[in-house]
Short mmCIF file of N, CA, C and O in Angstrom, two decimals:
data_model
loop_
_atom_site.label_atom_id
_atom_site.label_comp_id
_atom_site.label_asym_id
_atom_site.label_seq_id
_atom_site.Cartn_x
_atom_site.Cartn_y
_atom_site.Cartn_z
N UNK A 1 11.70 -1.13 -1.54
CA UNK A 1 10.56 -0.61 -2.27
C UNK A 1 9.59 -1.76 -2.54
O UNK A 1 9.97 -2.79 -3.08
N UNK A 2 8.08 -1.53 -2.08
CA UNK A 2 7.15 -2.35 -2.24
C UNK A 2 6.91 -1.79 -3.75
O UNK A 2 6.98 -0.62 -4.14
N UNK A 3 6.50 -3.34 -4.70
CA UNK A 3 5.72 -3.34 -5.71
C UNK A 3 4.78 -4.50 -6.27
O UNK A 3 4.96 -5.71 -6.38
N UNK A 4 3.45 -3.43 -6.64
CA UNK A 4 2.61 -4.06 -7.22
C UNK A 4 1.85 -4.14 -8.13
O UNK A 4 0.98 -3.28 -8.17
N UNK A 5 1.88 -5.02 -9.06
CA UNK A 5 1.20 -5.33 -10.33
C UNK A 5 -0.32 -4.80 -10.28
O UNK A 5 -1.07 -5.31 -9.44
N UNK A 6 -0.90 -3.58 -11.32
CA UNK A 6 -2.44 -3.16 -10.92
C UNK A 6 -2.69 -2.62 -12.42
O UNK A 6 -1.88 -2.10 -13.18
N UNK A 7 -3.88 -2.86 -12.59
CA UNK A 7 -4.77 -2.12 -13.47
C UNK A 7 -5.26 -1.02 -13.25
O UNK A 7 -5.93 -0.81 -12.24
N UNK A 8 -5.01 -0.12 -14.15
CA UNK A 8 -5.95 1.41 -13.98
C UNK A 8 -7.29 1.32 -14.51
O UNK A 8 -7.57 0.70 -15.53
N UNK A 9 -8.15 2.00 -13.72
CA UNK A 9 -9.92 1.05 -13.85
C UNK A 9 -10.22 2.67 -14.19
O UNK A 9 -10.71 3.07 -15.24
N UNK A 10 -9.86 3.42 -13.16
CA UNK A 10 -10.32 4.91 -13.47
C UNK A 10 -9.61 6.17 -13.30
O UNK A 10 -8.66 6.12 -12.52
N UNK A 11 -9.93 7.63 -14.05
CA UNK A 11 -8.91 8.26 -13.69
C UNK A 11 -9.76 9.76 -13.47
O UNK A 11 -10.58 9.97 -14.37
N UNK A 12 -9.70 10.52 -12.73
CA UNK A 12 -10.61 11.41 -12.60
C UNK A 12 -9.76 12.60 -11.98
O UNK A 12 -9.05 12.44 -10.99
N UNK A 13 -9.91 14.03 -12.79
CA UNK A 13 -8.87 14.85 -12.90
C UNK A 13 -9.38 16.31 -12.60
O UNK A 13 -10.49 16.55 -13.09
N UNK A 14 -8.80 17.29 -11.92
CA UNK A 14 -9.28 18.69 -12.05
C UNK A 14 -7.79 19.37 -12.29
O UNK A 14 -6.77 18.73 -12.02
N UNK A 15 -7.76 20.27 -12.64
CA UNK A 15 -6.60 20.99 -12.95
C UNK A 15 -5.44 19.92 -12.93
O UNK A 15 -5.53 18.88 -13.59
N UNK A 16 -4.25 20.24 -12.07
CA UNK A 16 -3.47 19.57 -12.02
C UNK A 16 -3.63 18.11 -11.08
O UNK A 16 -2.80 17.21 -11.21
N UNK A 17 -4.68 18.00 -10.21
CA UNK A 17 -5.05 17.43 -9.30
C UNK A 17 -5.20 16.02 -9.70
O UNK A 17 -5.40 16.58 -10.77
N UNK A 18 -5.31 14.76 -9.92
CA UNK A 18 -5.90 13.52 -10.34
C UNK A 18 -6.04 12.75 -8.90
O UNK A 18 -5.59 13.08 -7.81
N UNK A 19 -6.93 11.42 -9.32
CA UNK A 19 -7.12 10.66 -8.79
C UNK A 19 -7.51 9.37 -9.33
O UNK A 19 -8.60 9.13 -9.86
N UNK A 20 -6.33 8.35 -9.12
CA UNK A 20 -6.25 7.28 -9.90
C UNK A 20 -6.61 5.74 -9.09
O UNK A 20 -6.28 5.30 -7.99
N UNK A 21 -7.27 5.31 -9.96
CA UNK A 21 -8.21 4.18 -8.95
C UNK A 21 -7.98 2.91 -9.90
O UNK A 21 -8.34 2.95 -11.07
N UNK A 22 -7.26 1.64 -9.26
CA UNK A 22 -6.79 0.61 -9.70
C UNK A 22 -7.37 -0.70 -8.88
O UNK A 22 -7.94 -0.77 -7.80
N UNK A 23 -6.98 -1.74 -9.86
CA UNK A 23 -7.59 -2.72 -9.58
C UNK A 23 -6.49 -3.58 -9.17
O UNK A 23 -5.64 -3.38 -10.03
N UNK A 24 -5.85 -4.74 -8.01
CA UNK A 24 -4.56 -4.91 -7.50
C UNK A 24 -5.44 -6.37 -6.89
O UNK A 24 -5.74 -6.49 -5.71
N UNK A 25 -5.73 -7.27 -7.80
CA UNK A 25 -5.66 -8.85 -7.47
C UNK A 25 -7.47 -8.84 -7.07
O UNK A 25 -8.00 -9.63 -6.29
N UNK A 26 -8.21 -7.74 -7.85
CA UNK A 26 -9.84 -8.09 -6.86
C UNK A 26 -9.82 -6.77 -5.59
O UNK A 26 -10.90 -6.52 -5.05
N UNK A 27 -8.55 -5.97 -5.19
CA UNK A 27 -9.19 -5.17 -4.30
C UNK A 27 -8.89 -3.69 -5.09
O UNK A 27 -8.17 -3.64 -6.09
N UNK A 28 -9.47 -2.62 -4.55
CA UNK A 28 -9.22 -1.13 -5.14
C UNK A 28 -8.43 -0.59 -4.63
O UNK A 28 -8.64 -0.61 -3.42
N UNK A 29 -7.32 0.08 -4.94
CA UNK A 29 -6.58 1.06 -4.80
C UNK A 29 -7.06 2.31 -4.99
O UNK A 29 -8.15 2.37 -5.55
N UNK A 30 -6.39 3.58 -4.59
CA UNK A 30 -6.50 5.00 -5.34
C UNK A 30 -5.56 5.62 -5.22
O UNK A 30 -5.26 5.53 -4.03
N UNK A 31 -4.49 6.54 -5.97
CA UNK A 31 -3.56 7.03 -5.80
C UNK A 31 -4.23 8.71 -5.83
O UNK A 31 -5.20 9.12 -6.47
N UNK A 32 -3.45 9.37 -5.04
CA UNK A 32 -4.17 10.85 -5.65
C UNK A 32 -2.32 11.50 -6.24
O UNK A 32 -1.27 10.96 -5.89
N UNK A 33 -2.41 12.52 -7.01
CA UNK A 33 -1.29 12.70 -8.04
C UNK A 33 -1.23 14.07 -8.24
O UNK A 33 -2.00 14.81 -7.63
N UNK A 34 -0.38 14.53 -9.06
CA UNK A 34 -0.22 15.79 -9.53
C UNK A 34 -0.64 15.87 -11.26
O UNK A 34 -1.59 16.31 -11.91
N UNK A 35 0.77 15.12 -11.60
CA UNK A 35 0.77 14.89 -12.98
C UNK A 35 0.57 13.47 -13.65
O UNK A 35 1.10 12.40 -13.32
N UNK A 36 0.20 13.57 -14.08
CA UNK A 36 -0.67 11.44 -14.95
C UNK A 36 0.97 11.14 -15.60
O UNK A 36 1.61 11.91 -16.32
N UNK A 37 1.31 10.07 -15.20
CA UNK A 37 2.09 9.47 -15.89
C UNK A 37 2.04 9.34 -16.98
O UNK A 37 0.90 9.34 -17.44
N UNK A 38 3.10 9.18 -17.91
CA UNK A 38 3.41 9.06 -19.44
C UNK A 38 2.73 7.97 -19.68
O UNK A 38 2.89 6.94 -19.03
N UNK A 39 1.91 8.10 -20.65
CA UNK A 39 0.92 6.94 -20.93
C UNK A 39 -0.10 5.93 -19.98
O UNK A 39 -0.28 4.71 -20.09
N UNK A 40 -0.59 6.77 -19.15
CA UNK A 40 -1.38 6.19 -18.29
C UNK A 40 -2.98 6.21 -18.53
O UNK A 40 -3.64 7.24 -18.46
N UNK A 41 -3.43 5.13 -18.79
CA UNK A 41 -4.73 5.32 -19.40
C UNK A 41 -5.81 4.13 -18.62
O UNK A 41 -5.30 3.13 -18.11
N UNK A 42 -7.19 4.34 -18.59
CA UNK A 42 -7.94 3.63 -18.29
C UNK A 42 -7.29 1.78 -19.07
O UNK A 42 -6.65 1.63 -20.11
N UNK A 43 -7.66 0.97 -18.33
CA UNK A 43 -6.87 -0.27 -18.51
C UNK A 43 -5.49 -0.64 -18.64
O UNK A 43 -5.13 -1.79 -18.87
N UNK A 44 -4.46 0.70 -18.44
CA UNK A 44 -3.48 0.19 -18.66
C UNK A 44 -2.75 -0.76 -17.53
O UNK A 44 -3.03 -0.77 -16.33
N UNK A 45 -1.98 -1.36 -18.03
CA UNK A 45 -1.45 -2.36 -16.55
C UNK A 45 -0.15 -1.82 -15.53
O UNK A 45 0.76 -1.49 -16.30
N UNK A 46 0.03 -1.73 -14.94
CA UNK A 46 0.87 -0.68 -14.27
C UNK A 46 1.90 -1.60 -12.78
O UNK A 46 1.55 -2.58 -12.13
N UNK A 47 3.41 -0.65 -12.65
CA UNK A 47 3.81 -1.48 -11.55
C UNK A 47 3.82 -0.24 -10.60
O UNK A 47 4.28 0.84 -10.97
N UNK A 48 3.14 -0.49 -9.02
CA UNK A 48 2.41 0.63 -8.48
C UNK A 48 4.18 0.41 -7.21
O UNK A 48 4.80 -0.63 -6.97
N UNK A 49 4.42 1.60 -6.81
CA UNK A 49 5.57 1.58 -5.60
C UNK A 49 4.80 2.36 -4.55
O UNK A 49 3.93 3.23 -4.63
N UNK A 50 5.53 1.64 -3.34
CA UNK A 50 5.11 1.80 -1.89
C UNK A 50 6.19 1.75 -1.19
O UNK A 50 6.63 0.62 -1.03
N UNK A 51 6.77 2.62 -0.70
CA UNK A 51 7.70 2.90 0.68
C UNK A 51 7.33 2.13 1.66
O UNK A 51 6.25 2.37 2.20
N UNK A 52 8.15 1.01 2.14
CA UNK A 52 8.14 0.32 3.47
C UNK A 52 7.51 1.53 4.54
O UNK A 52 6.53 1.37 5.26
N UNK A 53 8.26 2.66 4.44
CA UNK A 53 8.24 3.57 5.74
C UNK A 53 6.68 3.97 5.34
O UNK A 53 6.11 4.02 6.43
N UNK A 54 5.84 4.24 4.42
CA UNK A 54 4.34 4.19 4.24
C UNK A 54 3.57 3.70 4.25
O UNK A 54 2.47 4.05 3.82
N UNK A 55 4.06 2.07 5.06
CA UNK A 55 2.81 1.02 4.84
C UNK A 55 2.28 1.02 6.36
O UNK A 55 2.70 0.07 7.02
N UNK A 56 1.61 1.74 6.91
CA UNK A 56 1.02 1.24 8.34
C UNK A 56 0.43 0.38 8.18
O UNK A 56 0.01 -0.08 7.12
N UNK A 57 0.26 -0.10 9.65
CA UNK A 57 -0.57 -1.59 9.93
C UNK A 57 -1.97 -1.62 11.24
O UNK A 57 -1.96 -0.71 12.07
N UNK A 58 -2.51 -2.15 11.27
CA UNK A 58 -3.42 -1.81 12.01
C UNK A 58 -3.87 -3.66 12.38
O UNK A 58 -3.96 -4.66 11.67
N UNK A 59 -4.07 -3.40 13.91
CA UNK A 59 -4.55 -4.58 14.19
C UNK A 59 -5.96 -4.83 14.83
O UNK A 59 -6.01 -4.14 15.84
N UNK A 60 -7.02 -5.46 14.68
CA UNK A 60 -8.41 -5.45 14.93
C UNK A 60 -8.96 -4.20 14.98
O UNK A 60 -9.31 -3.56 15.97
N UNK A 61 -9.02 -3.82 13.51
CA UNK A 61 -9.09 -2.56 13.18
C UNK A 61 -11.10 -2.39 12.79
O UNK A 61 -11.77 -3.09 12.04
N UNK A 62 -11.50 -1.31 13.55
CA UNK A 62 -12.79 -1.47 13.50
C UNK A 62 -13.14 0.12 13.30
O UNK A 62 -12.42 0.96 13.84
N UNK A 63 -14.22 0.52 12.55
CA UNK A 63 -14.50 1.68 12.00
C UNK A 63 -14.12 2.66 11.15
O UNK A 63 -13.18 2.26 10.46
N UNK A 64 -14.53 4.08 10.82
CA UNK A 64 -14.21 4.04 9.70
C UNK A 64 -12.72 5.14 9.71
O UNK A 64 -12.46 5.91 10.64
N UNK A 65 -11.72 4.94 8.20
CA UNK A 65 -10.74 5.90 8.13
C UNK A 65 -11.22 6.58 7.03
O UNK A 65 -12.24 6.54 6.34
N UNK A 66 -9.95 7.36 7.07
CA UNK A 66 -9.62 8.55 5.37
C UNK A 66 -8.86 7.64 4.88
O UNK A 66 -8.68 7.83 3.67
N UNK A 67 -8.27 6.64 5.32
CA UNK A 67 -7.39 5.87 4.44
C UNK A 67 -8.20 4.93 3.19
O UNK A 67 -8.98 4.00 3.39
N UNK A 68 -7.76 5.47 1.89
CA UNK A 68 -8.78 4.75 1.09
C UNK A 68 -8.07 3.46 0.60
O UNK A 68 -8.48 2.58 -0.14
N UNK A 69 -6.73 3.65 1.34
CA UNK A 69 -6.23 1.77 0.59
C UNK A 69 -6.62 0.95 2.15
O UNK A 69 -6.45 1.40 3.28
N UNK A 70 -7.01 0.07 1.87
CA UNK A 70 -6.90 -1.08 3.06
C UNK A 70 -6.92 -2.35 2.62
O UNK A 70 -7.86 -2.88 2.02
N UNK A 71 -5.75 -2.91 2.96
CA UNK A 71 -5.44 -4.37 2.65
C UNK A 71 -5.84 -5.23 3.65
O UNK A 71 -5.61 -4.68 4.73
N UNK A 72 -6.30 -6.24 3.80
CA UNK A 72 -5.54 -7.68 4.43
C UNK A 72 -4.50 -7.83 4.30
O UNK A 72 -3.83 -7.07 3.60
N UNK A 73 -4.07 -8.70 4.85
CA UNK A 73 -2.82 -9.03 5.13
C UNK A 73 -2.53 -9.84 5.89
O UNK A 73 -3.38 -9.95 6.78
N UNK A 74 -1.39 -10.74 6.02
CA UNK A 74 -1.25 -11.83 7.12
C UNK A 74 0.38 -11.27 7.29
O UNK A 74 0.85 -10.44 6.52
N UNK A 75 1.16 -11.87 8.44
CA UNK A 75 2.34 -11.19 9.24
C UNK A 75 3.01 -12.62 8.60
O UNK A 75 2.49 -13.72 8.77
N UNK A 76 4.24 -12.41 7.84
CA UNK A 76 5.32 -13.76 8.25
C UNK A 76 6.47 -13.13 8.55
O UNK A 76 7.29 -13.32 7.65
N UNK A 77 6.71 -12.73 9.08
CA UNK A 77 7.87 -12.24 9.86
C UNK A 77 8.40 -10.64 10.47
O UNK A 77 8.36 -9.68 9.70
N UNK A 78 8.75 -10.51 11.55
CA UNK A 78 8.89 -9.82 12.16
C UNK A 78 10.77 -9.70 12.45
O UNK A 78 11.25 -10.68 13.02
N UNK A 79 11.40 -8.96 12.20
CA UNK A 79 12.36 -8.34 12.90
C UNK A 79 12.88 -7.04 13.57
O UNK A 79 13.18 -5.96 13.06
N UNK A 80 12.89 -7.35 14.56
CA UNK A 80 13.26 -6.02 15.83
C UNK A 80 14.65 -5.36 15.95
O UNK A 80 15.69 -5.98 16.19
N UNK A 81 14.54 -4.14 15.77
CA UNK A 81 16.18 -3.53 15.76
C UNK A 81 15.87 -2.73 17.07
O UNK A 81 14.94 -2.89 17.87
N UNK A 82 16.84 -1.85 17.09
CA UNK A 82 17.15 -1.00 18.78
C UNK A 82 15.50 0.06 18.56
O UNK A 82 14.69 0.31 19.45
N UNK A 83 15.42 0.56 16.87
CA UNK A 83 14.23 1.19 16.91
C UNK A 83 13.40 1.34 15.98
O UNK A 83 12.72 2.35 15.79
N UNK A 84 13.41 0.39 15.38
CA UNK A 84 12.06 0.19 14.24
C UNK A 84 12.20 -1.33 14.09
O UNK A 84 13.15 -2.05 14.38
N UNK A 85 10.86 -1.67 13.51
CA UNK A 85 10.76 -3.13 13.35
C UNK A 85 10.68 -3.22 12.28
O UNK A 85 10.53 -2.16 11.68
N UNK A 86 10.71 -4.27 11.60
CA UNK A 86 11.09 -4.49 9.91
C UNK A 86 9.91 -5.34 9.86
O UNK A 86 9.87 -6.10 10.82
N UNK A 87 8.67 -5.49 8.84
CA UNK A 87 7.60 -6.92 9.20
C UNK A 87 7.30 -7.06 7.73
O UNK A 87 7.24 -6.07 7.01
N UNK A 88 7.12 -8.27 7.28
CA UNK A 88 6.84 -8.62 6.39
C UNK A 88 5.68 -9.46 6.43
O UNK A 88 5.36 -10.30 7.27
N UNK A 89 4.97 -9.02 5.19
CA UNK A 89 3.25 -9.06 4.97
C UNK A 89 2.85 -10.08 3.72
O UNK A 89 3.52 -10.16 2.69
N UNK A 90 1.73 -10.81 3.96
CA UNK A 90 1.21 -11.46 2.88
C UNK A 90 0.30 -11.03 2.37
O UNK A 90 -0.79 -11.23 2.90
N UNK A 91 0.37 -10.29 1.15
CA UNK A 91 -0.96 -9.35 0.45
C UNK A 91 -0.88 -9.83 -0.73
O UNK A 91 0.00 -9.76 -1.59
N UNK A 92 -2.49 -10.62 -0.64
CA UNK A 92 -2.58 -11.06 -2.02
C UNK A 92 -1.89 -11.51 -3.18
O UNK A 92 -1.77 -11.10 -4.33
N UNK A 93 -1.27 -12.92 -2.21
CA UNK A 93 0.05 -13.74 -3.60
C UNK A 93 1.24 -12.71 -3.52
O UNK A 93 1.64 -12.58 -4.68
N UNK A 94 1.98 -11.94 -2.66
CA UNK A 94 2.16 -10.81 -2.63
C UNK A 94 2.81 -10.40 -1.38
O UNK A 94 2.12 -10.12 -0.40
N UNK A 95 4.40 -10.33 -1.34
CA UNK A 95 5.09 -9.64 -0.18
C UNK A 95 5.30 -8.50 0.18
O UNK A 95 6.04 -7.91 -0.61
N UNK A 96 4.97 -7.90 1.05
CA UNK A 96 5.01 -6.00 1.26
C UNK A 96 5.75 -6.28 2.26
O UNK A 96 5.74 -7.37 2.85
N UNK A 97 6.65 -5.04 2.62
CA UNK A 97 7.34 -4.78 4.05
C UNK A 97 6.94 -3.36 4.50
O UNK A 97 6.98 -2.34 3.81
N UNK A 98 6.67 -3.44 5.35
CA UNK A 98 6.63 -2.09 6.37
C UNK A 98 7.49 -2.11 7.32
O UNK A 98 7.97 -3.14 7.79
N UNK A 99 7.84 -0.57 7.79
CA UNK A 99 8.80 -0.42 8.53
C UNK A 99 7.88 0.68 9.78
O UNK A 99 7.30 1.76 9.65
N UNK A 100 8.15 -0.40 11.15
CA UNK A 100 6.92 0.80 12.06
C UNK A 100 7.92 0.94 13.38
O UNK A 100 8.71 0.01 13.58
N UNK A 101 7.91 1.82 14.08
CA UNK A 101 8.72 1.73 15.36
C UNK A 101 8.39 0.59 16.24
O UNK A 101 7.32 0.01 16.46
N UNK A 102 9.74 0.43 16.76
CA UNK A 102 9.47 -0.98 17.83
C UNK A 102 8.37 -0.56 19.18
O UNK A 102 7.85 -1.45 19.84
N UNK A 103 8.16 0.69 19.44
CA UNK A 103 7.47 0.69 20.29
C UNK A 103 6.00 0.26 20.33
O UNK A 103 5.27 -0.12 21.25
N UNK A 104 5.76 0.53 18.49
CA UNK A 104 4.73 0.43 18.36
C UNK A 104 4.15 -1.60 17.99
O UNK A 104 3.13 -2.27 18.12
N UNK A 105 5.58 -1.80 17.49
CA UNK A 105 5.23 -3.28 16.89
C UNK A 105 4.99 -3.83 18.56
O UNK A 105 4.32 -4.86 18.58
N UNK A 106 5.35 -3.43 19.68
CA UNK A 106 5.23 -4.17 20.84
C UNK A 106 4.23 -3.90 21.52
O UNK A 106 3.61 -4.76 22.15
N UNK A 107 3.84 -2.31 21.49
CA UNK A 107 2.25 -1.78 22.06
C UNK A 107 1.38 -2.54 21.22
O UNK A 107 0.36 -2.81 21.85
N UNK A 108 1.34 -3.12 19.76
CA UNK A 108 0.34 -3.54 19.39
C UNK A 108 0.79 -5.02 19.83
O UNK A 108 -0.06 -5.77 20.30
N UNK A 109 2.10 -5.42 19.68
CA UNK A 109 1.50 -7.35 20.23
C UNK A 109 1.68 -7.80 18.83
O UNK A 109 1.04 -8.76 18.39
N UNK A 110 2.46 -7.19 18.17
CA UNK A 110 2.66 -8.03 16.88
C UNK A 110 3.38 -9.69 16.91
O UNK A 110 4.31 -10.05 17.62
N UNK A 111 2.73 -10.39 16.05
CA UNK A 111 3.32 -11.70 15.96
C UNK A 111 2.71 -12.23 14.59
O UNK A 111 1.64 -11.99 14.03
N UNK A 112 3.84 -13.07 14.25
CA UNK A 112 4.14 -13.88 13.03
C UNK A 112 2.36 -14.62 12.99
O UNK A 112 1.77 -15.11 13.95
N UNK A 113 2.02 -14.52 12.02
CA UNK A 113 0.49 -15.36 11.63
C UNK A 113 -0.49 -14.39 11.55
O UNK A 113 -1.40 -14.43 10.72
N UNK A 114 -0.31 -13.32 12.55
CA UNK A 114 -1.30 -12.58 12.70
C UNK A 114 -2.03 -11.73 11.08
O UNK A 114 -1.53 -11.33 10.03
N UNK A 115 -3.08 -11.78 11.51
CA UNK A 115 -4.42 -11.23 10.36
C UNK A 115 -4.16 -9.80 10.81
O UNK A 115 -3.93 -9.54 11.99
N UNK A 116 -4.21 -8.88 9.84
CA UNK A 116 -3.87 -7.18 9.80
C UNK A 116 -4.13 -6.32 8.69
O UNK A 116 -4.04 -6.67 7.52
N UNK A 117 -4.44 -5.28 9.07
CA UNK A 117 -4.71 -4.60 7.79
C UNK A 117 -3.47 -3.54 7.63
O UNK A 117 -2.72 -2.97 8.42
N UNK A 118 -3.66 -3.55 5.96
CA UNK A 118 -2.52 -2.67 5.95
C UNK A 118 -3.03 -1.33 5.17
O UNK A 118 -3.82 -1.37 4.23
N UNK A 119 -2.36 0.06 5.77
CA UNK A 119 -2.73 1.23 5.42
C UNK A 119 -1.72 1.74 4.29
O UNK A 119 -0.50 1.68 4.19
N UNK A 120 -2.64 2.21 3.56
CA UNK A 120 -1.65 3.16 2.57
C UNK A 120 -2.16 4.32 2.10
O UNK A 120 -2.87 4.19 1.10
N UNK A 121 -2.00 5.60 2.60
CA UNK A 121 -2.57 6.45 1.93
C UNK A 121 -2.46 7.22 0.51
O UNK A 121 -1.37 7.44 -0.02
N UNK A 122 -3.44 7.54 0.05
CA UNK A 122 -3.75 7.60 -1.66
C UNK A 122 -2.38 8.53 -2.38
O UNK A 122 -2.04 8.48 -3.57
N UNK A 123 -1.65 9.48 -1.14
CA UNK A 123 -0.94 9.95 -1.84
C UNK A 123 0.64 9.68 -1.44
O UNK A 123 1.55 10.50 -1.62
N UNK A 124 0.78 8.52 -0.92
CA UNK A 124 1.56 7.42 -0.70
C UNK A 124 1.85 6.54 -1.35
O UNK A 124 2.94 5.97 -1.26
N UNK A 125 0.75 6.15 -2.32
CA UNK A 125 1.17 5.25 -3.82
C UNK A 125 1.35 5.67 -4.81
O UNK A 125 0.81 6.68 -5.25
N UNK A 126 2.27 4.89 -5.45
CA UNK A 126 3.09 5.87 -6.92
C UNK A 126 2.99 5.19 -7.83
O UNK A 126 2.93 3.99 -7.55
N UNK A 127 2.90 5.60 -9.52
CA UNK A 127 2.95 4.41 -10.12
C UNK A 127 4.81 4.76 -10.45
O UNK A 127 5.44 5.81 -10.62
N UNK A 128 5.30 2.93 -10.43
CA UNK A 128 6.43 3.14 -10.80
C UNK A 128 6.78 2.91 -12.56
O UNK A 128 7.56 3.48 -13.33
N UNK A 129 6.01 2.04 -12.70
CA UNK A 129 6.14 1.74 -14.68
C UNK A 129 4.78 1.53 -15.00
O UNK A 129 4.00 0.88 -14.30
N UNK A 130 4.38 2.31 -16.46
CA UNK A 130 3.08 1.90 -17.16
C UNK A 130 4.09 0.48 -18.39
O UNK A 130 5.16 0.41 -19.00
N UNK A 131 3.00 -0.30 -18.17
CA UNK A 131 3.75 -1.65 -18.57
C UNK A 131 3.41 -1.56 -20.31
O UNK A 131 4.23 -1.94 -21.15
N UNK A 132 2.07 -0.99 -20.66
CA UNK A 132 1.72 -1.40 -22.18
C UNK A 132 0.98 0.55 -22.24
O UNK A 132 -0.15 0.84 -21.87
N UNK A 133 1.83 1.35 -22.68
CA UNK A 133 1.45 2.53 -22.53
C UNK A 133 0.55 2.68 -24.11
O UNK A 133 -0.01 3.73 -24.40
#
């Protein structure tokens, strides 16, 4: 389980529906949700979870997505099994792992150093703890 330390900047709601927009080292997040966490409020500080198996990666990534998270990222390590690759990411002071099929870590040419962006979609991030509710 990826986690990361974020501020809630905004929170914007229709029925049961929300959409929660955080602040994670200088870049924006957005989670979209059902129900608002127990004590989740504009500024609160929050620890946000991310499924390895939800972090895509993208390499010389040019134009536009629906994906409203996009990281940088730098590659330090790569390991290859019979069918998924395991890679570990440098995001902002900050280790993430994703888990992508080997076919794909090899169609793209993945290697250790490499500059990448990383995908997360809004209803792919969770908060896991409100820290000061």
């Amino acid at each position: 389980m990826n986690r990361l330390s974020a501020v809630v900047t905004h929170i914007e709601g229709e029925q049961n529906l929300h959409i929660i927009s955080f602040d994670y080292e200088g870049v924006s997040l957005k989670m979209m949700g059902l129900d608002l966490p127990k004590g989740l409020h504009v500024n609160a500080h929050v620890t946000l979870g991310i499924k390895p198996s939800h972090v895509a990666i993208a390499k010389n990534l040019r134009g536009e997505l629906s994906y409203a998270n996009q990281l940088p990222a730098t590659i330090v390590s790569i390991e290859n099994g019979k069918l998924l690759s395991t890679i570990l990411l440098h995001v902002n002071g900050n280790e993430v792992q994703s888990f992508i099929t080997l076919s794909s870590s090899t169609r793209m040419n993945l290697q250790k150093n490499d500059e990448v962006t990383l995908l997360i979609k809004a209803s792919e991030l969770f908060v896991l703890e409100v820290l000061n509710a």
